[in-house]
Amino acid sequence: MTDATVGTLVTATGLEPAPEPASSSRAQNRKARKNAAKDPKRKITWDRVWAQRALLLMAVPLLLYQILFKYVPVYGWAIAFQNFKPGRGSIWNQKWVGLDNFVNLFTGVNGEQFRRVVVNTLGQSVLTLIVGTFGAIVLALLLNEVKNQPFKRIMQNITYMPHFLSWVIVASLAAVALSLPSSGGFINQALMNLHLVDQPVLFLTEPNYFWQIVAGTSLWKELGWNTILYLAAITAIDPGLYEAAEVDGAGRYRKMFSITLPGIMPTIVVLLVINSGWILSTNFELPYFLGNGLVAERAQTIDVFVLHYGYQLGNYSLAVVAGIFKTIVAIILVGSANLAAKRLNQETLV
């Protein structure tokens, strides 16, 4: 029976075919769009591997480096569960003490001091991250608005150069800059010339100033270098968006806040997720070289604590426990930051 005959019979009997449920049709359309949006999975075959053999061979040295220096030393974590003494030979000839080292670090004799050290590390790292990220974004936005290319290149070179100085030199420069005017302390001299202070301020002897000193010094050193990724992200924004906004009457600041800043937001989020894993791995050199007995309660970080109470006193098990603590916290922070970014519909690492 043909379709025409069926149609004639339907017309003759006055019956109409039952319409397809709308919900079923919408579900099928959603399923079709979802399948169309999915990227086809490309299977890994020997032909593809052979075609990319040059790239794979180039990646082998880096892979071996990561395995040798990042994963092989993990077996040394066994020291955290031992009363490790170097004179006993290998780590497998040591006395096993279970979780005693963990208990001693968090609740034992050094427990209160270690908790204060963790707070100092978090304070310095979070303040440095906030100041550094905000400063780099602002500098990138301002450099993007500079139309004079020679001046722009000069400014970029000036802000990049401190990155290539070692932290030891940077710490020495910071100590001189914060010293008395008679010793070359131009910061105190400038504050006095502006009548903001009557007497020189001994910055490196005031505990309440130390976190700000670390954040400011890190900002000066890494500001220009951190803008590189943001400037690269800005160049990827479609110029047609700026032209359309200009036609609609948008000014420079409106384009900056409505186009440029949203355009680099995925880069900002990804960098924040990555940097969250380094919260407890704050810079070692600045607290170590700028710190002293007068500011130790705000200056000592986990790395400095491990150096003093772990390696110098021969308590290697304590040092390994602190390292494990940093690693676990870093994994938790990165995972939490990545999950938060996913919940906010932002770019994520995975």
Short mmCIF file of C-alpha atoms in Angstrom, two decimals, residues 66-329:
data_model
loop_
_atom_site.label_atom_id
_atom_site.label_comp_id
_atom_site.label_asym_id
_atom_site.label_seq_id
_atom_site.Cartn_x
_atom_site.Cartn_y
_atom_site.Cartn_z
CA GLN A 66 60.28 14.36 35.18
CA ILE A 67 60.39 10.68 36.08
CA LEU A 68 63.95 10.83 37.41
CA PHE A 69 63.68 13.99 39.50
CA LYS A 70 59.96 14.14 40.35
CA TYR A 71 58.72 10.59 40.76
CA VAL A 72 61.72 8.43 41.63
CA PRO A 73 62.54 10.46 44.81
CA VAL A 74 59.03 9.82 46.14
CA TYR A 75 60.29 6.57 47.69
CA GLY A 76 62.13 8.82 50.17
CA TRP A 77 58.78 9.58 51.78
CA ALA A 78 59.40 6.42 53.78
CA ILE A 79 61.69 8.54 55.98
CA ALA A 80 58.58 10.28 57.35
CA PHE A 81 57.57 7.01 59.02
CA GLN A 82 61.02 6.31 60.48
CA ASN A 83 63.40 7.62 63.09
CA PHE A 84 65.91 8.32 60.36
CA LYS A 85 69.60 8.44 61.23
CA PRO A 86 72.10 8.68 58.35
CA GLY A 87 74.65 6.53 60.17
CA ARG A 88 72.42 3.44 59.97
CA GLY A 89 72.82 3.06 56.23
CA SER A 90 69.98 3.01 53.71
CA ILE A 91 66.44 4.06 54.53
CA TRP A 92 65.41 0.41 54.70
CA ASN A 93 67.69 -0.15 57.72
CA GLN A 94 65.98 2.48 59.85
CA LYS A 95 63.67 2.17 62.84
CA TRP A 96 60.00 2.45 61.84
CA VAL A 97 57.88 4.66 64.12
CA GLY A 98 54.59 4.83 62.21
CA LEU A 99 52.81 8.19 62.43
CA ASP A 100 54.78 9.49 65.42
CA ASN A 101 56.57 12.10 63.31
CA PHE A 102 53.27 13.47 62.03
CA VAL A 103 51.89 13.68 65.56
CA ASN A 104 55.04 15.39 66.82
CA LEU A 105 55.00 17.96 64.01
CA PHE A 106 51.37 19.02 64.45
CA THR A 107 50.75 18.51 68.16
CA GLY A 108 54.14 17.90 69.75
CA VAL A 109 56.84 20.26 70.97
CA ASN A 110 57.02 22.06 67.62
CA GLY A 111 53.25 21.94 67.02
CA GLU A 112 52.43 25.51 68.03
CA GLN A 113 55.39 26.94 66.15
CA PHE A 114 54.60 24.91 63.03
CA ARG A 115 51.01 26.16 63.03
CA ARG A 116 52.29 29.74 63.24
CA VAL A 117 54.69 28.99 60.39
CA VAL A 118 51.81 27.70 58.25
CA VAL A 119 49.87 30.92 58.92
CA ASN A 120 52.92 33.00 57.92
CA THR A 121 53.35 31.00 54.73
CA LEU A 122 49.69 31.37 53.79
CA GLY A 123 49.70 35.09 54.59
CA GLN A 124 52.78 35.86 52.52
CA SER A 125 51.74 33.63 49.60
CA VAL A 126 48.13 34.82 49.36
CA LEU A 127 49.11 38.50 49.66
CA THR A 128 51.85 38.05 47.06
CA LEU A 129 49.46 36.23 44.72
CA ILE A 130 46.75 38.87 45.00
CA VAL A 131 49.10 41.82 44.58
CA GLY A 132 51.05 40.15 41.78
CA THR A 133 47.98 39.08 39.81
CA PHE A 134 46.24 42.44 40.15
CA GLY A 135 49.40 44.37 39.28
CA ALA A 136 50.14 42.22 36.21
CA ILE A 137 46.58 42.58 34.90
CA VAL A 138 46.61 46.35 35.35
CA LEU A 139 50.03 46.68 33.68
CA ALA A 140 48.94 44.49 30.76
CA LEU A 141 45.79 46.57 30.25
CA LEU A 142 47.76 49.81 30.36
CA LEU A 143 50.49 48.59 28.00
CA ASN A 144 47.82 47.41 25.57
CA GLU A 145 46.47 50.96 25.40
CA VAL A 146 49.88 52.50 24.59
CA LYS A 147 49.93 53.41 20.90
CA ASN A 148 53.53 54.61 20.77
CA GLN A 149 55.34 51.34 19.98
CA PRO A 150 58.92 52.47 20.83
CA PHE A 151 57.77 53.77 24.22
CA LYS A 152 55.80 50.55 24.79
CA ARG A 153 58.86 48.39 24.10
CA ILE A 154 61.00 50.48 26.42
CA MET A 155 58.45 50.14 29.23
CA GLN A 156 58.24 46.40 28.69
CA ASN A 157 62.02 46.00 28.85
CA ILE A 158 62.25 48.09 32.02
CA THR A 159 59.60 46.04 33.79
CA TYR A 160 61.01 42.71 32.55
CA MET A 161 64.63 43.27 33.63
CA PRO A 162 64.24 42.66 37.40
CA HIS A 163 63.02 39.13 36.66
CA PHE A 164 66.54 38.15 35.57
CA LEU A 165 68.09 39.19 38.89
CA SER A 166 68.64 36.47 41.47
CA TRP A 167 66.56 36.56 44.63
CA VAL A 168 69.71 37.06 46.67
CA ILE A 169 70.45 40.31 44.82
CA VAL A 170 66.80 41.38 45.08
CA ALA A 171 66.81 40.74 48.84
CA SER A 172 70.00 42.81 49.20
CA LEU A 173 68.50 45.68 47.20
CA ALA A 174 65.32 45.55 49.27
CA ALA A 175 67.33 45.63 52.51
CA VAL A 176 69.25 48.69 51.35
CA ALA A 177 66.11 50.46 50.11
CA LEU A 178 64.37 49.92 53.47
CA SER A 179 67.35 50.95 55.60
CA LEU A 180 68.08 54.35 57.14
CA PRO A 181 68.67 57.33 54.81
CA SER A 182 72.31 57.45 55.90
CA SER A 183 72.74 53.89 54.58
CA GLY A 184 71.05 54.50 51.24
CA GLY A 185 67.45 53.97 52.30
CA PHE A 186 65.71 56.05 49.66
CA ILE A 187 62.23 54.88 50.76
CA ASN A 188 62.65 56.46 54.19
CA GLN A 189 64.17 59.53 52.57
CA ALA A 190 61.19 59.88 50.22
CA LEU A 191 58.69 59.45 53.06
CA MET A 192 60.45 62.14 55.08
CA ASN A 193 60.63 64.52 52.12
CA LEU A 194 56.89 64.08 51.60
CA HIS A 195 56.34 64.74 55.33
CA LEU A 196 54.57 61.39 55.73
CA VAL A 197 56.85 60.44 58.64
CA ASP A 198 58.93 62.53 61.02
CA GLN A 199 61.53 59.88 61.79
CA PRO A 200 62.93 57.04 59.69
CA VAL A 201 60.96 53.81 60.00
CA LEU A 202 62.91 50.64 60.77
CA PHE A 203 60.91 48.46 58.41
CA LEU A 204 62.96 45.30 58.88
CA THR A 205 62.51 45.37 62.66
CA GLU A 206 58.71 45.73 62.62
CA PRO A 207 56.93 42.33 62.36
CA ASN A 208 53.69 43.90 61.06
CA TYR A 209 55.45 45.19 57.93
CA PHE A 210 57.11 41.97 56.87
CA TRP A 211 54.32 40.41 54.79
CA GLN A 212 53.88 43.66 52.87
CA ILE A 213 57.64 43.87 52.29
CA VAL A 214 57.70 40.36 50.81
CA ALA A 215 54.68 41.06 48.59
CA GLY A 216 56.04 44.42 47.41
CA THR A 217 59.50 43.05 46.64
CA SER A 218 58.02 40.10 44.71
CA LEU A 219 55.78 42.50 42.80
CA TRP A 220 58.76 44.64 41.74
CA LYS A 221 60.72 41.62 40.55
CA GLU A 222 58.02 39.66 38.72
CA LEU A 223 55.55 42.34 37.61
CA GLY A 224 56.78 42.71 34.05
CA TRP A 225 57.36 39.00 33.55
CA ASN A 226 53.86 38.08 34.72
CA THR A 227 52.29 40.40 32.15
CA ILE A 228 53.61 38.33 29.23
CA LEU A 229 50.79 35.79 29.31
CA TYR A 230 48.14 38.47 29.72
CA LEU A 231 49.50 40.47 26.79
CA ALA A 232 49.55 37.29 24.70
CA ALA A 233 45.93 36.62 25.66
CA ILE A 234 44.97 40.17 24.68
CA THR A 235 46.43 39.72 21.19
CA ALA A 236 44.10 36.74 20.67
CA ILE A 237 40.97 38.91 21.08
CA ASP A 238 39.10 39.55 17.84
CA PRO A 239 39.84 43.14 16.68
CA GLY A 240 36.34 43.24 15.20
CA LEU A 241 34.92 43.45 18.70
CA TYR A 242 36.79 46.72 19.31
CA GLU A 243 35.64 48.12 15.96
CA ALA A 244 32.02 47.24 16.69
CA ALA A 245 32.24 48.77 20.16
CA GLU A 246 33.79 51.93 18.74
CA VAL A 247 30.96 52.21 16.21
CA ASP A 248 28.49 51.94 19.09
CA GLY A 249 30.23 54.85 20.80
CA ALA A 250 32.28 52.96 23.40
CA GLY A 251 35.28 54.82 24.75
CA ARG A 252 38.70 53.48 25.66
CA TYR A 253 37.77 52.56 29.23
CA ARG A 254 34.49 50.95 28.19
CA LYS A 255 36.32 48.75 25.66
CA MET A 256 38.90 47.88 28.28
CA PHE A 257 36.35 46.70 30.85
CA SER A 258 33.77 45.24 28.44
CA ILE A 259 36.04 43.51 25.88
CA THR A 260 39.66 43.23 26.98
CA LEU A 261 39.12 42.15 30.57
CA PRO A 262 36.43 39.51 29.76
CA GLY A 263 38.62 38.32 26.89
CA ILE A 264 41.53 37.46 29.17
CA MET A 265 39.35 36.12 32.00
CA PRO A 266 39.95 32.45 31.03
CA THR A 267 43.71 33.06 31.23
CA ILE A 268 43.34 34.73 34.62
CA VAL A 269 41.32 31.81 35.99
CA VAL A 270 43.71 29.14 34.70
CA LEU A 271 46.74 30.95 36.13
CA LEU A 272 45.00 31.33 39.49
CA VAL A 273 44.21 27.61 39.52
CA ILE A 274 47.84 26.77 38.76
CA ASN A 275 49.24 29.23 41.28
CA SER A 276 46.94 27.93 44.00
CA GLY A 277 49.11 24.83 44.13
CA TRP A 278 52.11 26.95 45.14
CA ILE A 279 50.44 28.64 48.09
CA LEU A 280 52.57 26.77 50.63
CA SER A 281 55.69 26.95 48.46
CA THR A 282 56.33 30.61 48.99
CA ASN A 283 59.62 32.22 48.07
CA PHE A 284 62.41 30.93 50.32
CA GLU A 285 65.08 33.58 49.76
CA LEU A 286 63.17 36.68 50.84
CA PRO A 287 62.02 35.37 54.26
CA TYR A 288 65.43 33.82 54.84
CA PHE A 289 67.60 36.82 53.95
CA LEU A 290 65.28 39.62 55.11
CA GLY A 291 64.12 37.87 58.27
CA ASN A 292 65.81 38.28 61.65
CA GLY A 293 65.12 37.56 65.29
CA LEU A 294 62.96 40.67 65.69
CA VAL A 295 60.50 39.67 62.96
CA ALA A 296 60.80 35.88 63.20
CA GLU A 297 57.20 35.48 64.38
CA ARG A 298 55.95 36.88 61.04
CA ALA A 299 58.87 36.00 58.78
CA GLN A 300 59.44 32.29 59.30
CA THR A 301 57.84 30.13 56.60
CA ILE A 302 57.61 26.37 56.19
CA ASP A 303 60.79 26.20 54.12
CA VAL A 304 62.76 28.22 56.66
CA PHE A 305 61.31 26.10 59.47
CA VAL A 306 62.37 22.90 57.68
CA LEU A 307 65.88 24.27 57.17
CA HIS A 308 66.31 25.24 60.84
CA TYR A 309 64.54 22.39 62.62
CA GLY A 310 64.90 19.68 59.99
CA TYR A 311 68.26 19.73 58.25
CA GLN A 312 70.39 21.85 60.57
CA LEU A 313 69.34 19.87 63.66
CA GLY A 314 69.49 16.55 61.82
CA ASN A 315 65.77 15.80 62.16
CA TYR A 316 65.32 14.67 58.55
CA SER A 317 62.08 12.83 59.27
CA LEU A 318 60.52 16.12 60.40
CA ALA A 319 61.59 17.78 57.15
CA VAL A 320 60.04 15.00 55.04
CA VAL A 321 56.76 15.19 57.00
CA ALA A 322 56.57 18.93 56.29
CA GLY A 323 57.21 18.25 52.60
CA ILE A 324 54.42 15.66 52.48
CA PHE A 325 52.08 18.13 54.18
CA LYS A 326 52.86 20.76 51.53
CA THR A 327 52.26 18.30 48.70
CA ILE A 328 48.91 17.10 50.04
CA VAL A 329 47.69 20.65 50.66
#
